[in-house]
Amino acid sequence: MTLLKQDNETATLGSAIAASTNPSGDTPFNQVNINGAAVIDNTHAVRGTQSIKLSPVSGSVDSFRWTGLSSTAYAASFYLWVDTLPGTETWICNITASGVRSGMLVISNTNKLRLIDTRGTSTPVWTATNTFPTSQWVRCEFYQTVAASGASQQASYFLGDSTTAVDTSTLLTTGQTGSAAVDTVVFGKSDGGTYASPFWFDSIQFQTAASGLIGAYPQVASTVVRPTSDISNSGGWSIAGGSGSMSIALADESDTTYVQSPDNPTGGSEVVKFALLQTGLVTIKVRHNATNASPVITRTYELVQGSSTIISTRSVVLPTTITDYSWTTTSAEAANITDRSDLRLVWSDTV
């Protein structure tokens, strides 16, 4: 079994994906076919702060691939962020043997995920019930064995790292996936259709000699973690000095990009989630300020596990200059943490 993976974190921000300069992470792609643009971007990210942003052009292919494979049972898993649905059939993952398709995931002309095999797009193996989700990370997965008939197949998609599928084909056993071992997997827009809106790929995996779906991209525990995703915003918080997600604005550790509450805040909160944290006491570090001395603004911070388990709380009157603020959990508070992959920071302002 071979597992190829790419999380884009070691690549240079803003660098173009090209045959000679593609992400140098766990497994660099060996071939790239870009006609629009593909760059390392920090607007959205699954793990860390970076992903691949594709800006395709109508009528052209914009894709990257791993080649030189040899497998008669395989699985693919990747996270996809789409703000604008294509409304036309768009191939997002295509797996071939000597140029002949074995299996493929597409977003259909009705904006639903489809599984395709050698029977082609006019005879889809499976079509999702729901419209493909937008403006969030969606993990797409599929598994197939290679057989001219009676092949095993399964396609599913999930919101982020969830283990509960939004839609799934369940395991099918009537596939027609060819008779030759697959040698190439292509990600991106691998068709010449009209779709020309930006979209993002991240945390990509491909497994040979697979026995089922791969699952979520692995998390590595770290001693220092930063916000990786937005959970909720009930207080009208906004990004200043940048664009994209709240978590990205906070994770870059720059005073030129930050989040701010509305004037005269009334307590609505912002919630962000962190990457997997190692064991031990937890120290929360922030930089904050109020733009004016009046009215006095009190900020409340809560370190929370999941949606409701409060681990530690602090309240502080905001100073009028940007100031470092931190606190460390007690041993008793840290002992109440049972899932370090789901730690969140909640904060709210009141006058």
Short mmCIF file of C-alpha atoms in Angstrom, two decimals:
data_model
loop_
_atom_site.label_atom_id
_atom_site.label_comp_id
_atom_site.label_asym_id
_atom_site.label_seq_id
_atom_site.Cartn_x
_atom_site.Cartn_y
_atom_site.Cartn_z
CA MET A 1 0.00 0.00 0.00
CA THR A 2 1.20 3.50 -0.89
CA LEU A 3 -0.33 6.69 0.48
CA LEU A 4 0.36 9.89 -1.42
CA LYS A 5 -0.61 13.13 0.31
CA GLN A 6 -0.22 16.89 0.02
CA ASP A 7 -1.23 19.60 2.51
CA ASN A 8 0.49 22.56 0.75
CA GLU A 9 2.00 23.87 3.99
CA THR A 10 5.68 23.81 2.96
CA ALA A 11 5.12 25.71 -0.31
CA THR A 12 5.81 29.43 -0.66
CA LEU A 13 2.70 31.57 -0.29
CA GLY A 14 1.73 33.07 -3.64
CA SER A 15 3.90 30.73 -5.69
CA ALA A 16 2.42 29.35 -8.89
CA ILE A 17 1.76 25.65 -9.36
CA ALA A 18 3.80 24.66 -12.40
CA ALA A 19 5.68 21.63 -13.64
CA SER A 20 8.89 22.90 -12.05
CA THR A 21 7.39 24.60 -8.97
CA ASN A 22 4.66 22.59 -7.29
CA PRO A 23 4.15 22.10 -3.55
CA SER A 24 7.13 20.40 -1.97
CA GLY A 25 5.17 18.71 0.81
CA ASP A 26 4.85 15.02 1.47
CA THR A 27 4.39 14.05 -2.19
CA PRO A 28 4.96 16.68 -4.91
CA PHE A 29 2.77 16.35 -7.99
CA ASN A 30 4.70 15.08 -10.99
CA GLN A 31 2.68 16.74 -13.74
CA VAL A 32 0.76 20.02 -13.93
CA ASN A 33 -1.51 21.35 -16.68
CA ILE A 34 -2.49 24.94 -15.90
CA ASN A 35 -4.07 27.26 -18.47
CA GLY A 36 -5.65 29.74 -16.07
CA ALA A 37 -3.89 30.15 -12.72
CA ALA A 38 -3.06 27.94 -9.75
CA VAL A 39 -1.26 29.40 -6.74
CA ILE A 40 -0.55 28.67 -3.10
CA ASP A 41 -3.12 30.78 -1.27
CA ASN A 42 -4.15 31.55 2.32
CA THR A 43 -7.79 32.56 1.84
CA HIS A 44 -8.94 29.13 3.06
CA ALA A 45 -7.05 26.19 4.56
CA VAL A 46 -7.89 22.80 6.08
CA ARG A 47 -4.66 22.15 7.99
CA GLY A 48 -2.40 25.08 8.75
CA THR A 49 -2.81 28.22 6.65
CA GLN A 50 -2.40 27.33 2.95
CA SER A 51 -4.23 25.61 0.10
CA ILE A 52 -4.20 25.54 -3.71
CA LYS A 53 -6.35 28.20 -5.37
CA LEU A 54 -7.39 27.38 -8.93
CA SER A 55 -8.67 30.13 -11.23
CA PRO A 56 -9.67 28.20 -14.36
CA VAL A 57 -10.51 29.60 -17.76
CA SER A 58 -13.44 28.52 -19.91
CA GLY A 59 -12.59 25.86 -22.44
CA SER A 60 -9.32 24.77 -20.81
CA VAL A 61 -7.94 22.30 -18.32
CA ASP A 62 -6.44 23.42 -15.00
CA SER A 63 -5.19 20.39 -13.10
CA PHE A 64 -2.32 18.65 -11.32
CA ARG A 65 -1.60 14.92 -11.06
CA TRP A 66 0.34 12.05 -9.64
CA THR A 67 1.57 9.58 -12.23
CA GLY A 68 3.57 6.33 -12.27
CA LEU A 69 1.07 4.50 -10.07
CA SER A 70 0.02 0.86 -10.35
CA SER A 71 -3.06 -0.22 -8.44
CA THR A 72 -6.14 -2.40 -8.89
CA ALA A 73 -7.82 -1.07 -5.73
CA TYR A 74 -7.58 2.62 -4.93
CA ALA A 75 -9.08 5.47 -2.93
CA ALA A 76 -8.94 9.26 -3.20
CA SER A 77 -9.73 11.89 -0.59
CA PHE A 78 -9.52 15.67 -0.91
CA TYR A 79 -11.08 18.83 0.50
CA LEU A 80 -12.82 21.19 -1.93
CA TRP A 81 -13.99 24.78 -1.36
CA VAL A 82 -16.39 26.14 -3.98
CA ASP A 83 -18.02 29.57 -3.69
CA THR A 84 -19.78 29.46 -7.07
CA LEU A 85 -21.20 26.17 -8.32
CA PRO A 86 -20.33 25.38 -11.95
CA GLY A 87 -23.81 24.69 -13.35
CA THR A 88 -22.05 22.60 -15.98
CA GLU A 89 -20.38 19.21 -15.69
CA THR A 90 -16.95 19.69 -14.11
CA TRP A 91 -14.44 16.90 -13.52
CA ILE A 92 -12.73 17.32 -10.14
CA CYS A 93 -10.90 13.97 -9.80
CA ASN A 94 -10.14 11.65 -12.71
CA ILE A 95 -8.30 8.32 -12.36
CA THR A 96 -7.00 6.58 -15.47
CA ALA A 97 -5.07 3.58 -16.80
CA SER A 98 -2.95 4.46 -19.85
CA GLY A 99 -5.23 7.42 -20.50
CA VAL A 100 -8.46 5.42 -20.21
CA ARG A 101 -10.80 6.42 -17.40
CA SER A 102 -11.35 3.98 -14.55
CA GLY A 103 -13.21 6.24 -12.12
CA MET A 104 -14.04 9.90 -11.73
CA LEU A 105 -15.81 12.34 -9.42
CA VAL A 106 -17.64 15.23 -11.11
CA ILE A 107 -19.91 18.07 -10.09
CA SER A 108 -22.81 17.61 -12.45
CA ASN A 109 -24.72 20.17 -14.50
CA THR A 110 -27.31 20.07 -11.68
CA ASN A 111 -24.52 20.87 -9.14
CA LYS A 112 -24.54 17.47 -7.47
CA LEU A 113 -21.59 15.14 -6.90
CA ARG A 114 -21.47 12.15 -9.24
CA LEU A 115 -19.40 8.98 -9.49
CA ILE A 116 -18.46 7.94 -13.03
CA ASP A 117 -16.72 4.79 -14.30
CA THR A 118 -15.92 3.41 -17.78
CA ARG A 119 -19.59 3.71 -18.77
CA GLY A 120 -19.09 7.47 -19.03
CA THR A 121 -20.87 10.60 -17.90
CA SER A 122 -24.11 9.69 -19.65
CA THR A 123 -24.44 6.64 -17.35
CA PRO A 124 -23.38 7.80 -13.88
CA VAL A 125 -22.83 5.15 -11.23
CA TRP A 126 -24.26 7.39 -8.51
CA THR A 127 -25.59 10.94 -8.15
CA ALA A 128 -25.86 12.67 -4.78
CA THR A 129 -29.27 13.68 -3.49
CA ASN A 130 -28.24 17.12 -2.24
CA THR A 131 -26.79 20.11 -4.04
CA PHE A 132 -23.04 20.38 -3.43
CA PRO A 133 -22.32 22.68 -0.43
CA THR A 134 -20.70 26.06 -1.04
CA SER A 135 -18.39 28.40 0.90
CA GLN A 136 -17.04 25.69 3.21
CA TRP A 137 -14.60 22.82 3.11
CA VAL A 138 -16.19 19.66 1.73
CA ARG A 139 -14.25 16.40 1.92
CA CYS A 140 -14.84 14.29 -1.18
CA GLU A 141 -13.96 10.60 -1.09
CA PHE A 142 -14.24 7.59 -3.33
CA TYR A 143 -13.00 4.01 -3.46
CA GLN A 144 -12.95 1.51 -6.31
CA THR A 145 -11.53 -1.85 -7.28
CA VAL A 146 -10.54 -2.53 -10.88
CA ALA A 147 -12.74 -5.01 -12.76
CA ALA A 148 -14.46 -5.04 -16.14
CA SER A 149 -17.64 -5.97 -14.25
CA GLY A 150 -18.58 -6.47 -10.61
CA ALA A 151 -16.13 -3.85 -9.31
CA SER A 152 -16.60 -2.47 -5.79
CA GLN A 153 -17.33 1.26 -5.64
CA GLN A 154 -18.22 3.87 -3.04
CA ALA A 155 -18.44 7.67 -3.17
CA SER A 156 -19.25 9.98 -0.26
CA TYR A 157 -18.79 13.56 0.81
CA PHE A 158 -18.55 15.14 4.25
CA LEU A 159 -18.45 18.62 5.76
CA GLY A 160 -14.84 19.10 6.83
CA ASP A 161 -13.56 16.34 9.10
CA SER A 162 -17.01 15.02 9.95
CA THR A 163 -17.42 11.25 10.00
CA THR A 164 -21.10 11.52 9.00
CA ALA A 165 -21.58 11.74 5.24
CA VAL A 166 -23.85 14.41 3.76
CA ASP A 167 -24.42 12.00 0.85
CA THR A 168 -23.07 8.54 0.17
CA SER A 169 -23.55 5.84 -2.44
CA THR A 170 -22.84 3.16 0.18
CA LEU A 171 -20.76 0.25 -1.15
CA LEU A 172 -21.79 -0.82 -4.65
CA THR A 173 -20.63 -4.04 -6.33
CA THR A 174 -21.68 -3.65 -9.97
CA GLY A 175 -18.96 -1.29 -11.21
CA GLN A 176 -17.26 -1.32 -14.57
CA THR A 177 -13.82 0.18 -13.94
CA GLY A 178 -11.69 -1.46 -16.64
CA SER A 179 -9.23 -4.33 -16.46
CA ALA A 180 -5.86 -2.56 -16.22
CA ALA A 181 -4.19 -1.21 -13.08
CA VAL A 182 -4.61 2.56 -12.80
CA ASP A 183 -1.48 4.68 -13.22
CA THR A 184 -2.61 8.33 -12.93
CA VAL A 185 -4.82 10.45 -10.65
CA VAL A 186 -5.75 13.98 -11.73
CA PHE A 187 -7.16 16.70 -9.43
CA GLY A 188 -8.56 20.12 -10.32
CA LYS A 189 -10.59 20.95 -13.39
CA SER A 190 -9.61 18.14 -15.75
CA ASP A 191 -12.18 18.89 -18.46
CA GLY A 192 -12.42 21.62 -21.09
CA GLY A 193 -15.78 22.93 -19.90
CA THR A 194 -16.93 26.47 -19.28
CA TYR A 195 -16.44 26.65 -15.50
CA ALA A 196 -14.26 29.69 -14.78
CA SER A 197 -14.78 30.60 -11.10
CA PRO A 198 -12.02 30.26 -8.46
CA PHE A 199 -12.07 27.22 -6.19
CA TRP A 200 -9.69 25.64 -3.69
CA PHE A 201 -8.13 22.20 -3.09
CA ASP A 202 -6.39 21.13 0.10
CA SER A 203 -5.27 18.09 2.14
CA ILE A 204 -5.21 15.70 -0.82
CA GLN A 205 -4.66 11.95 -0.46
CA PHE A 206 -4.49 8.96 -2.81
CA GLN A 207 -4.04 5.38 -1.65
CA THR A 208 -3.07 2.30 -3.66
CA ALA A 209 -4.09 -1.22 -2.56
CA ALA A 210 -6.99 0.39 -0.72
CA SER A 211 -9.80 -1.49 1.01
CA GLY A 212 -12.23 1.40 1.54
CA LEU A 213 -12.50 5.16 1.97
CA ILE A 214 -9.41 6.90 3.37
CA GLY A 215 -11.03 9.29 5.84
CA ALA A 216 -10.05 12.76 7.05
CA TYR A 217 -6.58 14.13 6.47
CA PRO A 218 -4.38 13.31 9.48
CA GLN A 219 -3.77 15.92 12.14
CA VAL A 220 -0.38 16.17 13.83
CA ALA A 221 -0.38 17.39 17.43
CA SER A 222 1.62 20.58 17.92
CA THR A 223 2.87 22.55 20.90
CA VAL A 224 1.68 25.79 19.25
CA VAL A 225 -1.59 25.98 17.29
CA ARG A 226 -3.39 28.82 15.54
CA PRO A 227 -6.98 29.23 14.39
CA THR A 228 -7.77 26.99 11.43
CA SER A 229 -11.50 27.46 10.84
CA ASP A 230 -14.42 29.74 11.65
CA ILE A 231 -17.23 28.16 13.68
CA SER A 232 -19.73 30.99 14.18
CA ASN A 233 -20.14 34.75 14.25
CA SER A 234 -23.21 35.99 16.13
CA GLY A 235 -21.86 39.42 17.00
CA GLY A 236 -21.36 41.13 13.67
CA TRP A 237 -17.57 40.75 13.81
CA SER A 238 -15.72 41.75 10.65
CA ILE A 239 -12.24 41.47 9.15
CA ALA A 240 -10.10 44.60 8.96
CA GLY A 241 -7.07 44.92 6.69
CA GLY A 242 -7.74 41.75 4.75
CA SER A 243 -10.32 39.35 3.36
CA GLY A 244 -11.30 35.71 3.65
CA SER A 245 -11.99 33.94 6.92
CA MET A 246 -11.73 35.25 10.48
CA SER A 247 -9.36 32.43 11.38
CA ILE A 248 -6.91 33.33 8.60
CA ALA A 249 -6.94 37.00 9.65
CA LEU A 250 -6.05 35.95 13.20
CA ALA A 251 -3.55 33.21 12.35
CA ASP A 252 -1.12 35.42 10.40
CA GLU A 253 0.03 37.14 13.63
CA SER A 254 0.06 40.55 11.96
CA ASP A 255 -1.39 43.73 13.47
CA THR A 256 -2.44 44.83 9.97
CA THR A 257 -5.05 42.08 9.66
CA TYR A 258 -7.45 41.52 12.55
CA VAL A 259 -11.11 41.13 13.48
CA GLN A 260 -13.24 43.78 15.10
CA SER A 261 -16.63 44.06 16.79
CA PRO A 262 -19.21 46.64 15.75
CA ASP A 263 -19.49 49.92 17.64
CA ASN A 264 -21.17 49.64 21.06
CA PRO A 265 -21.07 45.82 21.08
CA THR A 266 -23.80 43.98 22.93
CA GLY A 267 -22.19 40.61 23.60
CA GLY A 268 -22.49 38.65 20.35
CA SER A 269 -19.62 36.19 20.05
CA GLU A 270 -17.08 35.00 17.48
CA VAL A 271 -15.85 31.38 17.62
CA VAL A 272 -12.78 29.87 15.93
CA LYS A 273 -11.35 26.37 16.07
CA PHE A 274 -7.72 25.33 16.51
CA ALA A 275 -5.58 22.54 15.12
CA LEU A 276 -4.66 19.51 17.23
CA LEU A 277 -2.80 20.54 20.40
CA GLN A 278 -0.39 18.40 22.40
CA THR A 279 -1.09 17.40 25.99
CA GLY A 280 -0.32 19.62 28.97
CA LEU A 281 -1.46 23.01 30.23
CA VAL A 282 -2.92 25.36 27.62
CA THR A 283 -1.78 28.96 27.27
CA ILE A 284 -4.00 31.28 25.23
CA LYS A 285 -2.26 34.31 23.73
CA VAL A 286 -4.02 37.22 22.03
CA ARG A 287 -3.40 40.86 21.12
CA HIS A 288 -6.29 43.25 21.62
CA ASN A 289 -7.36 46.85 22.09
CA ALA A 290 -10.32 49.25 22.04
CA THR A 291 -10.28 52.14 19.59
CA ASN A 292 -11.56 54.60 22.21
CA ALA A 293 -11.50 54.93 25.99
CA SER A 294 -15.26 55.55 26.08
CA PRO A 295 -17.38 53.60 26.27
CA VAL A 296 -15.38 51.10 28.29
CA ILE A 297 -15.45 47.70 26.60
CA THR A 298 -15.14 44.43 28.52
CA ARG A 299 -14.05 41.38 26.57
CA THR A 300 -14.77 37.84 27.73
CA TYR A 301 -12.70 34.92 26.46
CA GLU A 302 -13.68 31.28 26.81
CA LEU A 303 -11.58 28.25 25.95
CA VAL A 304 -14.16 25.66 24.92
CA GLN A 305 -14.05 22.02 23.90
CA GLY A 306 -16.60 21.25 21.20
CA SER A 307 -19.76 23.32 21.21
CA SER A 308 -20.45 23.65 24.92
CA THR A 309 -17.79 22.34 27.34
CA ILE A 310 -16.21 25.45 28.87
CA ILE A 311 -12.65 24.76 29.98
CA SER A 312 -11.50 28.21 31.10
CA THR A 313 -12.88 31.78 31.13
CA ARG A 314 -11.32 35.23 31.51
CA SER A 315 -12.76 38.76 31.30
CA VAL A 316 -10.71 41.92 30.84
CA VAL A 317 -11.30 45.62 30.16
CA LEU A 318 -9.78 46.41 26.77
CA PRO A 319 -6.87 48.89 26.75
CA THR A 320 -6.73 51.65 24.13
CA THR A 321 -3.35 50.51 22.77
CA ILE A 322 -2.62 47.14 21.19
CA THR A 323 -1.55 44.93 24.09
CA ASP A 324 -0.49 41.31 24.53
CA TYR A 325 -2.78 39.32 26.80
CA SER A 326 -2.48 35.69 27.86
CA TRP A 327 -3.54 33.22 30.47
CA THR A 328 -2.77 29.58 31.23
CA THR A 329 -5.23 26.93 32.31
CA THR A 330 -4.89 25.36 35.71
CA SER A 331 -4.01 21.69 35.99
CA ALA A 332 -7.62 20.96 36.90
CA GLU A 333 -8.91 22.85 33.84
CA ALA A 334 -6.47 21.06 31.52
CA ALA A 335 -7.55 17.71 32.96
CA ASN A 336 -11.10 18.42 31.74
CA ILE A 337 -9.93 18.45 28.12
CA THR A 338 -10.76 15.10 26.55
CA ASP A 339 -10.51 16.02 22.84
CA ARG A 340 -7.60 18.28 21.88
CA SER A 341 -8.62 18.21 18.23
CA ASP A 342 -11.74 20.27 18.99
CA LEU A 343 -10.56 23.20 21.09
CA ARG A 344 -12.18 26.55 20.30
CA LEU A 345 -11.83 30.13 21.46
CA VAL A 346 -14.99 32.12 22.04
CA TRP A 347 -14.90 35.85 22.68
CA SER A 348 -17.46 38.64 23.02
CA ASP A 349 -17.47 42.36 23.84
CA THR A 350 -19.90 44.36 25.94
CA VAL A 351 -20.08 48.01 26.94
#
